[in-house]
mmCIF file of C-alpha atoms in Angstrom:
data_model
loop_
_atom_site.group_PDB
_atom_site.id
_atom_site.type_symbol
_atom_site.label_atom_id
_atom_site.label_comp_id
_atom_site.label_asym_id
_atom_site.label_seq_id
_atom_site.Cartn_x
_atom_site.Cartn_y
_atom_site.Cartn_z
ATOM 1 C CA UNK L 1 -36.756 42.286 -44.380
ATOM 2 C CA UNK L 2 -35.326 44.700 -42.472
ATOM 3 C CA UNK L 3 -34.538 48.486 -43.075
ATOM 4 C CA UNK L 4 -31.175 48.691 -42.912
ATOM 5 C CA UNK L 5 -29.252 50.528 -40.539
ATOM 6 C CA UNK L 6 -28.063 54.143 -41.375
ATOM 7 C CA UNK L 7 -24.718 55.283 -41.560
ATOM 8 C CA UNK L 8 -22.497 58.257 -40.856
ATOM 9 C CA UNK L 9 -20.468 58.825 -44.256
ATOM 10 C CA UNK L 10 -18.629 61.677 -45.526
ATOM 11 C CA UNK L 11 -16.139 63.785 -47.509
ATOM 12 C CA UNK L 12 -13.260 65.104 -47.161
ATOM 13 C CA UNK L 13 -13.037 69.306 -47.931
ATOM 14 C CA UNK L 14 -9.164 69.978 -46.980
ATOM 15 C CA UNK L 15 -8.630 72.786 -44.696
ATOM 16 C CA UNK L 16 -8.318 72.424 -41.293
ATOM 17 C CA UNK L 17 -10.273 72.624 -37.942
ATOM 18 C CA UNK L 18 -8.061 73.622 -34.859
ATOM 19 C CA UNK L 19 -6.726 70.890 -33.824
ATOM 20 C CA UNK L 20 -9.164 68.265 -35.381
ATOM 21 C CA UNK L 21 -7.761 68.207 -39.077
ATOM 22 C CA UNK L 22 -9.953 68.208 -42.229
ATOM 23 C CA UNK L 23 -12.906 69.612 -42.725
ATOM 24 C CA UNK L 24 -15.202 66.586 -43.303
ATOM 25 C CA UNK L 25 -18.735 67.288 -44.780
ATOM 26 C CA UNK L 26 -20.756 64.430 -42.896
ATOM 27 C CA UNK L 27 -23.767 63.286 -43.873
ATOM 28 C CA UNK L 28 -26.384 60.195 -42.424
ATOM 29 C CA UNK L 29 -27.427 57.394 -45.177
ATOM 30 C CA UNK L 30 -28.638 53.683 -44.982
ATOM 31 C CA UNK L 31 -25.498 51.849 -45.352
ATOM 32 C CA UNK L 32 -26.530 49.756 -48.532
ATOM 33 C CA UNK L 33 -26.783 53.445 -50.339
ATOM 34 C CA UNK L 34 -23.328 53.809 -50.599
ATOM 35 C CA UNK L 35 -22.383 49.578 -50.786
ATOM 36 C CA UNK L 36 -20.090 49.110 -53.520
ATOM 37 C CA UNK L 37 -19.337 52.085 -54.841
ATOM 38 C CA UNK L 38 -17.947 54.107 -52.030
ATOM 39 C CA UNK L 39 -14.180 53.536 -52.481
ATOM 40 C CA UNK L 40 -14.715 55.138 -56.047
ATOM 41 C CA UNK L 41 -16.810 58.266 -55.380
ATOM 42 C CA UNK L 42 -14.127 59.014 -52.875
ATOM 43 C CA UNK L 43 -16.631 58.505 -49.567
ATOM 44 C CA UNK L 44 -16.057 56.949 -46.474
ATOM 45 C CA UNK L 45 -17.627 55.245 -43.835
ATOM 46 C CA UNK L 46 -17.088 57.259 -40.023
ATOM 47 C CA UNK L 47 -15.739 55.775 -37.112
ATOM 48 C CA UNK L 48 -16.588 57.042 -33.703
ATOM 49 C CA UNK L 49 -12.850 58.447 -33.498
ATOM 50 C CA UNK L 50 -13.395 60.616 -36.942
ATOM 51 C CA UNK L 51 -13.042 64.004 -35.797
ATOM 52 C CA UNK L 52 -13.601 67.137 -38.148
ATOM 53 C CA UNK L 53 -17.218 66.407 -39.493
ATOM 54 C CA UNK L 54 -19.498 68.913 -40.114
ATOM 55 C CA UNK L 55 -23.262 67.858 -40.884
ATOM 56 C CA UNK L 56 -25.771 70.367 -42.583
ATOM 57 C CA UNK L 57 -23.594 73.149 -44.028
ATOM 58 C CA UNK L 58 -24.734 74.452 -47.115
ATOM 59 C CA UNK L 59 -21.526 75.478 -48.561
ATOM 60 C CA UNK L 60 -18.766 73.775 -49.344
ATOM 61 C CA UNK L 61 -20.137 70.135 -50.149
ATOM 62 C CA UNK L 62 -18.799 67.541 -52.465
ATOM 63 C CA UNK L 63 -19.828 67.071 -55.854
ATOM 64 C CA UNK L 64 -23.291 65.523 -56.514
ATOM 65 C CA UNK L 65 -23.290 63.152 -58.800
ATOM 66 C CA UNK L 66 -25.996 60.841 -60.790
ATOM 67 C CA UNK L 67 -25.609 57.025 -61.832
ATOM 68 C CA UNK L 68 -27.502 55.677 -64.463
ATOM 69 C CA UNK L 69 -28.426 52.259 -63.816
ATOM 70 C CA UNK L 70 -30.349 49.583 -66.188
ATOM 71 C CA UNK L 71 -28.351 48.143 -68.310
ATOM 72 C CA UNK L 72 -31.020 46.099 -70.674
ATOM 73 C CA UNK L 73 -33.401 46.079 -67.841
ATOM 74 C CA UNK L 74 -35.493 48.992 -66.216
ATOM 75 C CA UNK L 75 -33.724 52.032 -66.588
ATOM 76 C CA UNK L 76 -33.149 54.447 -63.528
ATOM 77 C CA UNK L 77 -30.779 56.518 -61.793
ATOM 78 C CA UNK L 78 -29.585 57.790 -58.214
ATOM 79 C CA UNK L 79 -27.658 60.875 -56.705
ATOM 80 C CA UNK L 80 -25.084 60.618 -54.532
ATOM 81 C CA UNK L 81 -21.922 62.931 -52.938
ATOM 82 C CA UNK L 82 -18.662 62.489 -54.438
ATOM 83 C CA UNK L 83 -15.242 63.678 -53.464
ATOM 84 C CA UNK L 84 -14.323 66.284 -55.840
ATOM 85 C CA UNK L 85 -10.890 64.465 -56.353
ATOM 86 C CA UNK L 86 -12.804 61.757 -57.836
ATOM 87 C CA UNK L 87 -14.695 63.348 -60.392
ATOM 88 C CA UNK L 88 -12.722 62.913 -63.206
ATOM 89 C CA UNK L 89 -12.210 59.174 -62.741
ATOM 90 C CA UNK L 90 -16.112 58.707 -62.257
ATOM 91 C CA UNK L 91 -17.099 61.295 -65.042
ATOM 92 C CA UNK L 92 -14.762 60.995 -68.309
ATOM 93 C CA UNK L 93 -12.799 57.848 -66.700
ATOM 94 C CA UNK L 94 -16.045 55.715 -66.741
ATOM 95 C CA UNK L 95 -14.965 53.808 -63.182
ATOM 96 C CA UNK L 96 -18.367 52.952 -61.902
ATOM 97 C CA UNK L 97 -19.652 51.541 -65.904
ATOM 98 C CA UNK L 98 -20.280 48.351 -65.813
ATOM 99 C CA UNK L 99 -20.285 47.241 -62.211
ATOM 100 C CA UNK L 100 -22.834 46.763 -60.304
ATOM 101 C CA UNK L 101 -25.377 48.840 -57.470
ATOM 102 C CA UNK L 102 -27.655 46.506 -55.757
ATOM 103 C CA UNK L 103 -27.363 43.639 -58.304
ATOM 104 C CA UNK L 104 -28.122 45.987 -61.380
ATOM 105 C CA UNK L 105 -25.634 47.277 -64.088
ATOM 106 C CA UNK L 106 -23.995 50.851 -63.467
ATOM 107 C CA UNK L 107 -24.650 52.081 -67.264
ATOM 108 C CA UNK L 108 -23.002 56.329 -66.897
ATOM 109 C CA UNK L 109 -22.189 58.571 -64.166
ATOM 110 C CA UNK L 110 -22.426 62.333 -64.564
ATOM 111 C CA UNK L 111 -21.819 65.335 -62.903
ATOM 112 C CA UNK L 112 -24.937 67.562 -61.269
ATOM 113 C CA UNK L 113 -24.651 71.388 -61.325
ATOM 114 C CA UNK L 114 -22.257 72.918 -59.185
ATOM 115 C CA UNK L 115 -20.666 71.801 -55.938
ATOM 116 C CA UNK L 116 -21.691 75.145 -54.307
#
């Protein structure tokens, strides 16, 4: 099988950039990282006509966040960037529980330390 190919995602930060908008904080990922459950951490997939993103700044970036996965099966988890607007939907909402991240049940999502 094939690795698959990676991605430029990101975040949006507000504020602006001249004339290029908002701030994005950009980041590279396999595109199957993100499959699924992008819409509801708030991240989107680039387009070459994106302008604003940033890639390696160390402050601001989005909220990290970890999903539990497992269900009944193996139990595991992953971290990914969140939009910050999102948070509370994905956190004390519970929008992710239940559905699915690469065919296995999404059991939590929680917040990781500060969004520095």
């Amino acid at each position: 099988m094939a690795d698959s190919v990676t991605t430029v995602w990101y975040c949006d930060l507000g504020g602006s950039l001249a004339n290029a908008g908002s701030i994005r904080f950009a980041w590279r990922a396999k595109e199957d990282k993100y499959k699924d459950i992008a819409k509801a951490l708030g991240v989107t997939k680039s387009k070459d006509t994106d302008k604003g993103l940033v890639f390696g700044a160390n402050s601001p970036r989005p909220a990290r966040v970890r999903i539990n996965l497992g269900g009944s099966t193996k139990k595991s988890s992953i971290i990914r960037f969140a939009q910050i607007d999102n948070l509370n939907d994905l956190v004390t909402g519970g929008s992710l529980n239940g559905k699915k991240y690469q065919g296995i049940n999404i059991d939590s999502v929680s917040l990781i330390g500060s969004s520095r």
